[in-house]
Short mmCIF file of C-alpha atoms and ligand atoms in Angstrom, two decimals:
data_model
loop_
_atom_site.label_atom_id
_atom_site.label_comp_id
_atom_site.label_asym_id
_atom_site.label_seq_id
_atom_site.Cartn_x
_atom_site.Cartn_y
_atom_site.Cartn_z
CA UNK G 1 0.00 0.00 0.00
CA UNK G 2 1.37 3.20 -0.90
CA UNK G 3 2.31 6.09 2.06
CA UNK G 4 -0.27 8.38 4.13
CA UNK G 5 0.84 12.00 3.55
CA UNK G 6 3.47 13.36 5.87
CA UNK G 7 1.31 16.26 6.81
CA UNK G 8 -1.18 13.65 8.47
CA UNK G 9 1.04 12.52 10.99
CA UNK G 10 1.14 15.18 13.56
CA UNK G 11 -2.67 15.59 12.86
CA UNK G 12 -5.32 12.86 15.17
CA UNK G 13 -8.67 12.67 14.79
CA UNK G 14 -10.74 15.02 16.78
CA UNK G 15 -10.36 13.56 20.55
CA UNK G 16 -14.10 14.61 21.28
CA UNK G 17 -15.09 12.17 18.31
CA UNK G 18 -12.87 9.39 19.47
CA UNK G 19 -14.72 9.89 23.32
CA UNK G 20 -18.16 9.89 21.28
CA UNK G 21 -17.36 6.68 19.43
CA UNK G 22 -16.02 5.07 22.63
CA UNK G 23 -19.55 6.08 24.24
CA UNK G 24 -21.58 4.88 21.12
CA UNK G 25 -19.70 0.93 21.59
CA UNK G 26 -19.95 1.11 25.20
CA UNK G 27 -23.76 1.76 25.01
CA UNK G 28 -24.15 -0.79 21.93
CA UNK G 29 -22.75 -3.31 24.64
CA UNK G 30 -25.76 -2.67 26.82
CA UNK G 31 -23.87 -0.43 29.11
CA UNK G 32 -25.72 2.40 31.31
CA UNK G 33 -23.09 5.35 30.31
CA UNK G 34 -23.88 8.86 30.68
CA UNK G 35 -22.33 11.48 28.58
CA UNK G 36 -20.70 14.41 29.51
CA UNK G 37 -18.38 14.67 26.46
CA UNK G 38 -19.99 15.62 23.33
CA UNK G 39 -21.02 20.00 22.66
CA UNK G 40 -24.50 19.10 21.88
CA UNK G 41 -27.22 21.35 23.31
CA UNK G 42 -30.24 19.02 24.38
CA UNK G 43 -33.34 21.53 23.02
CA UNK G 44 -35.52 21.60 20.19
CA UNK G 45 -34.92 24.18 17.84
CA UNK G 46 -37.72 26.78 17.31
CA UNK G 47 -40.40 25.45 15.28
CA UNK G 48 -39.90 28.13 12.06
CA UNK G 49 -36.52 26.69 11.61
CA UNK G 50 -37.89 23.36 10.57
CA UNK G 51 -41.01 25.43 8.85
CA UNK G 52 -37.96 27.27 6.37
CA UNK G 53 -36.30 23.70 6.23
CA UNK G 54 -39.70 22.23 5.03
CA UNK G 55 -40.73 24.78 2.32
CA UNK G 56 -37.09 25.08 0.81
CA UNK G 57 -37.58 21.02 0.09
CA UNK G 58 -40.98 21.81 -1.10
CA UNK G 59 -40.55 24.48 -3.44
CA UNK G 60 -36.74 25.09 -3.97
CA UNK G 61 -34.30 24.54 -6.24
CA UNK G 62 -31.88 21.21 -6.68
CA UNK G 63 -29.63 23.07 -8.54
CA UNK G 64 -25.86 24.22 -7.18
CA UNK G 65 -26.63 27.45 -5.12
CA UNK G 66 -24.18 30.46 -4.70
CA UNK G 67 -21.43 29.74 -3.12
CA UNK G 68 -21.21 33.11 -0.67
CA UNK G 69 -25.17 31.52 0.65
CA UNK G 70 -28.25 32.44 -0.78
CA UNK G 71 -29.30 35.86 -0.41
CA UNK G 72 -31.94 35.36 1.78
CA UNK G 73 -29.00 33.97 4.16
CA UNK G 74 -26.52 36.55 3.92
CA UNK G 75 -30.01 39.25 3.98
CA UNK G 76 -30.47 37.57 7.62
CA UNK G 77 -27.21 37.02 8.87
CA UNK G 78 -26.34 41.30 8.04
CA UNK G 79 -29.35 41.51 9.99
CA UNK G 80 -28.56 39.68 12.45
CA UNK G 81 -24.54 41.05 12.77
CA UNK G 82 -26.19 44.59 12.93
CA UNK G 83 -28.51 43.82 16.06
CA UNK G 84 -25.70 42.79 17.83
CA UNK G 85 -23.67 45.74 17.02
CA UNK G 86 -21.82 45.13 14.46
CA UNK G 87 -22.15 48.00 11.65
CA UNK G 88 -20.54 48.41 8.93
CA UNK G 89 -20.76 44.85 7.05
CA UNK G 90 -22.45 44.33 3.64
CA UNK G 91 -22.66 41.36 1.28
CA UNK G 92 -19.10 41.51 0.31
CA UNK G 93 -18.16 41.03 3.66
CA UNK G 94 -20.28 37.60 4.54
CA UNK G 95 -20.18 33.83 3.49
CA UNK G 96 -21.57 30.58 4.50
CA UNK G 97 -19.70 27.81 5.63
CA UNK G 98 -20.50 23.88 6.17
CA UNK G 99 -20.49 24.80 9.95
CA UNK G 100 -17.69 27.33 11.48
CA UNK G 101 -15.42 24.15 11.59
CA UNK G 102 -15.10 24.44 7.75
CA UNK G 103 -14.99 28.15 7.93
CA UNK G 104 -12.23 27.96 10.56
CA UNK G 105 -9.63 25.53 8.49
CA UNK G 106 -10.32 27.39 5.32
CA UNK G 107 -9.13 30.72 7.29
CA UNK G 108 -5.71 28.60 8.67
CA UNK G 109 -5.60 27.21 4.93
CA UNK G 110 -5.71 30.41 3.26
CA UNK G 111 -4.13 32.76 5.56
CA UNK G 112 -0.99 31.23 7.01
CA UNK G 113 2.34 30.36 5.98
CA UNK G 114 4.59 27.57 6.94
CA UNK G 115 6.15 28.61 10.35
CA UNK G 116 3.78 31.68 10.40
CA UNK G 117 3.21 31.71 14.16
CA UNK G 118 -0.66 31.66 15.39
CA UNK G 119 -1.29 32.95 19.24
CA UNK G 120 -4.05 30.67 20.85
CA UNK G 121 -5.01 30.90 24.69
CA UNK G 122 -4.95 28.12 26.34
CA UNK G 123 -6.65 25.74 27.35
CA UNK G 124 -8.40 25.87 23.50
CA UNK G 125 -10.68 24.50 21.38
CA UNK G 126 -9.21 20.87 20.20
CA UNK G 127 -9.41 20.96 16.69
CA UNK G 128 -7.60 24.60 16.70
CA UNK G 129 -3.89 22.97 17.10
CA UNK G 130 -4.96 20.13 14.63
CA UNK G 131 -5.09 23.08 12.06
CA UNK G 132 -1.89 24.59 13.19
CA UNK G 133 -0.06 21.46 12.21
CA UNK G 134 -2.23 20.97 9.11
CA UNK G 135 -0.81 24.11 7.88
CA UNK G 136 2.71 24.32 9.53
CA UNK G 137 2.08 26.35 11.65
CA UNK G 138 3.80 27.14 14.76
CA UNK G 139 1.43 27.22 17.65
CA UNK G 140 1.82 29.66 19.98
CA UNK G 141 0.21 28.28 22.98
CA UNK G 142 -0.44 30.48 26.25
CA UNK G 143 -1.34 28.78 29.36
CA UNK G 144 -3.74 30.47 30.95
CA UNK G 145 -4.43 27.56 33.96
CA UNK G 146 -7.44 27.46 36.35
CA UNK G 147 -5.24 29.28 39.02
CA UNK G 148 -6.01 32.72 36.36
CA UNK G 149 -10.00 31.60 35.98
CA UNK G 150 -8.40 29.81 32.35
CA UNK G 151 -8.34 33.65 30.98
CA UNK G 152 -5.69 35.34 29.07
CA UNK G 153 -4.35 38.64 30.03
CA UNK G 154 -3.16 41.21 28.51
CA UNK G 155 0.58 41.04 29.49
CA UNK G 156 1.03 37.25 28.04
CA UNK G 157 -0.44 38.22 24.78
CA UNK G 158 1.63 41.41 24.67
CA UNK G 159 4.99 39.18 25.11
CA UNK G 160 4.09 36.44 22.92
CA UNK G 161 3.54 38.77 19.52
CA UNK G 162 6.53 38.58 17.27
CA UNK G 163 7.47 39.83 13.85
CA UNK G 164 6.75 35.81 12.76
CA UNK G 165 2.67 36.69 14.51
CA UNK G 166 -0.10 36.36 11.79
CA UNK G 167 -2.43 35.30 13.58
CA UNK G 168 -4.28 35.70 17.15
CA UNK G 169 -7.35 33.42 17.99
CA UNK G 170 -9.96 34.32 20.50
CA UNK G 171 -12.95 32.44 21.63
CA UNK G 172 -15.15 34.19 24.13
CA UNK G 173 -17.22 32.40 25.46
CA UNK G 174 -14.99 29.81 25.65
CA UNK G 175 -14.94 25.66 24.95
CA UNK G 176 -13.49 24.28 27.16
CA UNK G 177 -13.87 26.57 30.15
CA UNK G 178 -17.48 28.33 29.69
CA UNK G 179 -15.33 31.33 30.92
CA UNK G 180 -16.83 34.61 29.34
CA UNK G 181 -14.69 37.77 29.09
CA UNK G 182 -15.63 41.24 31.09
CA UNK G 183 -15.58 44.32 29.09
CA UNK G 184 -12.56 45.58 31.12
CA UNK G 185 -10.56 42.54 29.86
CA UNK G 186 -11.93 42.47 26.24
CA UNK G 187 -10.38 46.08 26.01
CA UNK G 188 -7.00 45.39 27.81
CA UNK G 189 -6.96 42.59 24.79
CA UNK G 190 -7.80 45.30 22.32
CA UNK G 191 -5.52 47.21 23.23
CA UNK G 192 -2.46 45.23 22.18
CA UNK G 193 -3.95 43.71 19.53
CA UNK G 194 -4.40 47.31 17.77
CA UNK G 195 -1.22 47.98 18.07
CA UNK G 196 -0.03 44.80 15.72
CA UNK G 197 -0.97 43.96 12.24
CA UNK G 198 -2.24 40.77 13.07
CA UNK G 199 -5.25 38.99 11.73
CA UNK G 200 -7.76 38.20 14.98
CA UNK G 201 -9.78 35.50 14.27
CA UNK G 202 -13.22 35.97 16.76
CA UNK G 203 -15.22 32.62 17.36
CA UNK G 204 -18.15 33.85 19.06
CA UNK G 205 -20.41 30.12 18.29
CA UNK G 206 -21.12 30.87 22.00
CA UNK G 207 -22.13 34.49 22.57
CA UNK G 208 -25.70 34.00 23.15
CA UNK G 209 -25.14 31.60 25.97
CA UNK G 210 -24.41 33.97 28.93
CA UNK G 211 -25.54 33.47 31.97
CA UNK G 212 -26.34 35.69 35.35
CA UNK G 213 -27.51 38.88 33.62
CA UNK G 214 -23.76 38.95 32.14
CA UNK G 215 -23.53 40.71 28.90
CA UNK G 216 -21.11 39.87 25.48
CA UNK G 217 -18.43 42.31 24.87
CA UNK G 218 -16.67 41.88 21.34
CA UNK G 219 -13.01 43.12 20.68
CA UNK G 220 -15.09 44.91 18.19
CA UNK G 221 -17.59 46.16 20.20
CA UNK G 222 -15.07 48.04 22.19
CA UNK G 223 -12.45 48.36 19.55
CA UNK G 224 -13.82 49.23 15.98
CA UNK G 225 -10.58 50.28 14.82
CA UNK G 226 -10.09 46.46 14.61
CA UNK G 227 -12.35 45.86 11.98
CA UNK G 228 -10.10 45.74 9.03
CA UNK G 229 -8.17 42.78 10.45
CA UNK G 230 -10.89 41.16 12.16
CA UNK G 231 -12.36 37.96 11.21
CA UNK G 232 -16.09 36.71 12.92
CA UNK G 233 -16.75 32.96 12.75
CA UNK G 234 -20.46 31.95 13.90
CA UNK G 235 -22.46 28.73 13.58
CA UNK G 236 -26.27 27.66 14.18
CA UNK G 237 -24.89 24.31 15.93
CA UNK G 238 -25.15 25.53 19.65
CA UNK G 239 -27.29 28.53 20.22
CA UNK G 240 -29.85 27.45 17.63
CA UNK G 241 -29.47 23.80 18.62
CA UNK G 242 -28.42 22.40 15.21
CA UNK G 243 -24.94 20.94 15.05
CA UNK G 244 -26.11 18.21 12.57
CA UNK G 245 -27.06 20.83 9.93
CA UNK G 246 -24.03 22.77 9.32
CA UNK G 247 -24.05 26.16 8.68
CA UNK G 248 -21.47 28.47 9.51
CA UNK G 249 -21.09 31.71 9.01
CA UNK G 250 -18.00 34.01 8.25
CA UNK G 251 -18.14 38.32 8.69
CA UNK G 252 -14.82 39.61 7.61
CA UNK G 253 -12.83 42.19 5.39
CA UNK G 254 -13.63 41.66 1.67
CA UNK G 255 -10.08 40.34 0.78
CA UNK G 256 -10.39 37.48 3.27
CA UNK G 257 -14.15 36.26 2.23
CA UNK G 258 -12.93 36.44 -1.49
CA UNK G 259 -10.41 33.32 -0.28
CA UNK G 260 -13.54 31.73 1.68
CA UNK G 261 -15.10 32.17 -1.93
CA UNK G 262 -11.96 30.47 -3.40
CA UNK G 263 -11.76 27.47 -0.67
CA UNK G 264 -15.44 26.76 -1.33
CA UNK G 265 -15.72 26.81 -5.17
CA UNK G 266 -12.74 23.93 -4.78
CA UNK G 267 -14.58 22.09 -2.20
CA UNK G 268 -17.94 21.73 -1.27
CA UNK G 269 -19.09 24.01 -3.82
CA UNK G 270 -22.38 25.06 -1.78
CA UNK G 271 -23.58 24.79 1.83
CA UNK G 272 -27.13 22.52 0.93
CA UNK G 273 -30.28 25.17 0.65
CA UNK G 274 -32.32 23.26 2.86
CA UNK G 275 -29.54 24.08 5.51
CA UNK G 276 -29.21 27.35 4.71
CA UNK G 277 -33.03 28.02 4.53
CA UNK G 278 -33.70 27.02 8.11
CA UNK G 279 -30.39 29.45 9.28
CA UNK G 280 -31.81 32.12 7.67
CA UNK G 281 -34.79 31.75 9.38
CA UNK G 282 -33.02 31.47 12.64
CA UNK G 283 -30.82 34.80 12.02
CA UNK G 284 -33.98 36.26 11.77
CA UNK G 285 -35.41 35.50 14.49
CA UNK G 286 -37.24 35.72 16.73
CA UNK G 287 -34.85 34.86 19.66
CA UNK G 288 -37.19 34.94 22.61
CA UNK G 289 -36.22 31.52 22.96
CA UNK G 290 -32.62 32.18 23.92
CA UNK G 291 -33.73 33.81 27.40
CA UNK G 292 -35.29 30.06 28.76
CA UNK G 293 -32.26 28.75 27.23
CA UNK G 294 -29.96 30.90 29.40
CA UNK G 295 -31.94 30.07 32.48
CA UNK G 296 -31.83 26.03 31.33
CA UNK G 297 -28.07 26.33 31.28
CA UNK G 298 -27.50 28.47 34.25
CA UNK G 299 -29.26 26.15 36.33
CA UNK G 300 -27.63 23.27 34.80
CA UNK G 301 -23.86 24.89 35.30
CA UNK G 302 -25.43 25.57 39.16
CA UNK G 303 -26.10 21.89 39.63
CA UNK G 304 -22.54 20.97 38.36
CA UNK G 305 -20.77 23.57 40.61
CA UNK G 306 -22.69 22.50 43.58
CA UNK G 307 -21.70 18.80 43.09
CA UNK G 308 -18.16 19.79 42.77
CA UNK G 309 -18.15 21.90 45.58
CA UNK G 310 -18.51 18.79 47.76
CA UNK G 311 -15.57 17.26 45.71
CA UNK G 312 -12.14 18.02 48.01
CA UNK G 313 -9.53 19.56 46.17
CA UNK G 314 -10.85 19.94 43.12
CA UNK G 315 -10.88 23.70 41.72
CA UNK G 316 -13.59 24.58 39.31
CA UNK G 317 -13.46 28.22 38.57
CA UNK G 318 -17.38 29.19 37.99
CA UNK G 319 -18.57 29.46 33.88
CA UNK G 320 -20.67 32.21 33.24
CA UNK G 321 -21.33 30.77 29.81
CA UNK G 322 -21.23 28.14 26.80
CA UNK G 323 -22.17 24.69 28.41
CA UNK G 324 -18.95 23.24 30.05
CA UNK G 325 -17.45 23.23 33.54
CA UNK G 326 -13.42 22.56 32.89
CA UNK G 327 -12.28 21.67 36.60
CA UNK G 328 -8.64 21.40 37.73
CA UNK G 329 -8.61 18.16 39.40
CA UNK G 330 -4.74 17.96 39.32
CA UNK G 331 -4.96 17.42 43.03
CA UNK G 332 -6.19 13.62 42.58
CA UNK G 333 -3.02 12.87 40.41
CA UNK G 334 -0.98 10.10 41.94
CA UNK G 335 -2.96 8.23 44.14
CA UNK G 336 -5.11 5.20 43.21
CA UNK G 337 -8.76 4.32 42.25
CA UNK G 338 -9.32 0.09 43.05
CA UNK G 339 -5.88 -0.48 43.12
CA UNK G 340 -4.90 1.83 39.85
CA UNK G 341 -2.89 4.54 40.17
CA UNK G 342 -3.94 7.95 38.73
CA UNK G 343 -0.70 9.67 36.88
CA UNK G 344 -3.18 12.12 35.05
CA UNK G 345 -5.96 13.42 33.48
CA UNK G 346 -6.32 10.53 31.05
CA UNK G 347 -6.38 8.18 33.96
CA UNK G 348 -8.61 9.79 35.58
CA UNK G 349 -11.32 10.58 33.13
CA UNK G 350 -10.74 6.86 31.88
CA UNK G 351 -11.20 5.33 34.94
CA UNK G 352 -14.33 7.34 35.58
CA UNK G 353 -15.74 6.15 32.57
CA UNK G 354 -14.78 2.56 33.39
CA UNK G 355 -15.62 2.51 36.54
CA UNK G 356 -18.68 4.74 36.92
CA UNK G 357 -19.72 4.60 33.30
CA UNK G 358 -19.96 8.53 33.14
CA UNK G 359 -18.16 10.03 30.00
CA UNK G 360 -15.81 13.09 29.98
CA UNK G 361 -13.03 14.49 27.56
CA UNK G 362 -9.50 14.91 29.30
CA UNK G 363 -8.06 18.64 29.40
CA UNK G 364 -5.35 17.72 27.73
CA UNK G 365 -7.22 16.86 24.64
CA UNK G 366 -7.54 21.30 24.85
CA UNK G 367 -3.61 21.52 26.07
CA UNK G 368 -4.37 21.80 29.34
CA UNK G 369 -3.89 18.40 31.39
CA UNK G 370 -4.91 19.71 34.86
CA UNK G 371 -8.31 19.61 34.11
CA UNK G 372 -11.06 17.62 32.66
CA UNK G 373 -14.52 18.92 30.88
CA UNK G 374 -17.65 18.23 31.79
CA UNK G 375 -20.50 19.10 28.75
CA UNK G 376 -23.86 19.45 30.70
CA UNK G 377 -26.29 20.12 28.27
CA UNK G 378 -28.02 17.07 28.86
CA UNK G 379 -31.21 16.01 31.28
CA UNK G 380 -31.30 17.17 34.29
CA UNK G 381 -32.06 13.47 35.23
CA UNK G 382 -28.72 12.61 33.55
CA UNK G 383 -27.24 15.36 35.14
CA UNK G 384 -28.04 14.57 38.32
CA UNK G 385 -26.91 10.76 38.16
CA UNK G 386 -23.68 11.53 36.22
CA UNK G 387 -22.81 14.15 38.78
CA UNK G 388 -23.63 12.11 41.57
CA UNK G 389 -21.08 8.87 40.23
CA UNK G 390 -18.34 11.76 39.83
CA UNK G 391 -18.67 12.69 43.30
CA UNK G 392 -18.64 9.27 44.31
CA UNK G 393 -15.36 8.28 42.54
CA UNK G 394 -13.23 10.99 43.94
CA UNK G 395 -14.93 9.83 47.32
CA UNK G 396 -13.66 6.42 46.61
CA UNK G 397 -9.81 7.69 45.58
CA UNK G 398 -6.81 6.54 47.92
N1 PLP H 401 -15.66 26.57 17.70
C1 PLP H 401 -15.89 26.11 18.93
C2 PLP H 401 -15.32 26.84 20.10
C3 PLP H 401 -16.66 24.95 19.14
O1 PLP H 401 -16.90 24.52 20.37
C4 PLP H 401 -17.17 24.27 18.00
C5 PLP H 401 -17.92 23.02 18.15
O2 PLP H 401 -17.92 22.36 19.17
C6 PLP H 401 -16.90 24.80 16.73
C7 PLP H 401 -16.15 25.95 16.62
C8 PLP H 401 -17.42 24.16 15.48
O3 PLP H 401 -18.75 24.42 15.30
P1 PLP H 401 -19.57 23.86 14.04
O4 PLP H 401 -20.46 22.78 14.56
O5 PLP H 401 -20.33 25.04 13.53
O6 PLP H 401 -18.60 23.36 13.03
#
């Protein structure tokens, strides 16, 4: 058989995906796992969304479809980026994507160089580094560990930016943590940031999904200066509850959608209309929905911290958004579970799953092995039994 690429062999299949699969043969065994591993909200999406879906089958078109998004699409998401402050955009400055995960590897593909350098906070979003090697790239990686609430500041971005910098990527709210950004530290960001020509690559999948009254505050928002070199990646998989359907959505300058253009006329060629339909219709709106969903979530992330609390030694700083908890449980490695010692995070969120049949992802699977995440956008019922084994297992710990 001839060779795999080179390129392929720093890059492993998404380590969420692997947890999933491991899930999917442990319950086709007839085991009783619960999942805490997989970013899928548990809601049903607004009823219009499906309504759009429907009538595009019925009465639209099977032929290719533009490759920026229909213009019903990029009609709703302008809309949409203007209601949340955003001025300034038009149609040159939007495109669809086969969910922001496309939109995010054609940006690494079309924007950075071999050894370019590419500043992520850390702990990240897994398939971010994946794209760094993809590309050869050189990550730039900035611990920012649970003793600093997981959040970057200032100073660390400030000393990390070289002449090799293209690059700087920010998610707020943030997978893995659920940590969500005040304004006071979006503009200390901002302020460094304007002072390098750098792209800044936003994704903001999460910025509905605050909790406690908090509000979102956008490097934009308090920076507009930023605009020219800032690039907006969005999605209807979380905050419209449809991961399965795929839509992205890109807001950038004109010169960087143009290579979007270029990525998807050479690949998928069109995001399907049916798809597109039913995230037009949820750019729209209405979003009334969003506010039960906030207080859904909120009371979810209360029911994980209080279980934790009764953990000792574990260190969970509070999420005020997304739906993860990401807590340090560093303090639990070295000792031993039934006679199996703990040397880290893997251990430890393998033998929970063994042991307890309750599924999380290690931290290190987002560079930071101190931790583990917990995804609780499931049933409260679930909730409350998953949480309950954790507790138990750390209970159990010699
Ligand atoms: N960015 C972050 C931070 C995510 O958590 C995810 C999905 O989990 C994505 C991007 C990808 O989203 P999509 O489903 O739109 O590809």
């Amino acid at each position: 058989m001839p060779n795999i690429a080179k390129r392929m062999s720093n890059v492993s299949p998404s380590a969420i995906v692997q947890v999933t699969n491991k899930v999917r043969a442990m319950k086709a065994e007839g085991r009783k796992v619960i999942s805490f591993s997989i970013g899928v909200p548990n809601f049903t999406p607004p009823q219009h969304l499906f309504d759009a879906a429907h009538k595009e089958i019925d009465e639209g078109t099977l032929a290719y479809l533009p490759g920026r998004g229909t213009d019903e699409l990029i009609n709703a998401y302008l809309y949409r980026l203007e209601q949340d402050g955003f001025a300034g955009y038009k149609k040159e400055n939007v495109a669809v994507t086969l969910g922001a995960k496309n939109a995010l590897f054609d940006l690494f593909y079309s924007l950075i160089d071999e050894g370019d350098e590419v500043i992520i906070p850390t702990p990240y979003w897994t398939s971010y580094a994946d794209w760094v090697d993809m590309v050869s790239a050189k990550g730039v990686y900035l611990r920012c560990g649970a003793e600093q609430n997981y959040k970057l500041t200032p100073e660390q971005l400030e000393n990390a930016i070289t002449p090799k910098t293209k690059m700087f990527l920010f998610n707020n709210p943030s997978n893995p943590t659920g940590m969500v950004y005040t304004r006071d530290e979006i503009k200390a960001i901002a302020d460094v940031l304007v002072k390098h020509d750098i792209w800044i690559i936003s994704d903001d999948i999460y910025d509905k999904l605050i909790f406690d009254g908090e509000k979102f505050h956008h490097l934009l928002h308090v920076c507009p200066e930023l605009q020219d070199r800032m690039i907006m990646t969005q999605s209807i998989s979380k905050t419209y509850g449809l991961p399965g359907w795929r839509v992205g959505m890109v807001a950038a300058p004109e010169a960087v959608t143009k290579q979007i253009l270029t990525m998807t006329s050479n690949t998928i060629m069109n995001v399907p209309g049916v798809m597109m339909a039913a995230a037009a219709a949820a750019f729209k709106g209405p979003h009334g929905f969003m506010g039960d969903l906030r207080t859904i979530f909120a009371e979810k992330r209360n029911m994980v911290m209080d279980s934790l609390a009764k953990v000792n030694g574990i260190n969970c700083p509070k999420p005020q958004g997304a739906f993860y908890a990401f807590p340090d449980v560093s303090a639990y490695f070295g000792k031993t579970y039934n006679g199996k010692k703990l040397n880290n995070d893997v251990d430890v969120v393998e033998a929970i799953l063994e042991e307890k049949e309750v599924a999380m992802v290690p931290g290190s699977a987002f560079g930071e092995p101190n931790s583990m995440r917990i995804s609780y956008a499931c049933s409260n019922e679930d909730l409350t039994e998953g949480l309950k084994r954790i507790e138990a297992f750390f209970a159990e710990i010699q």
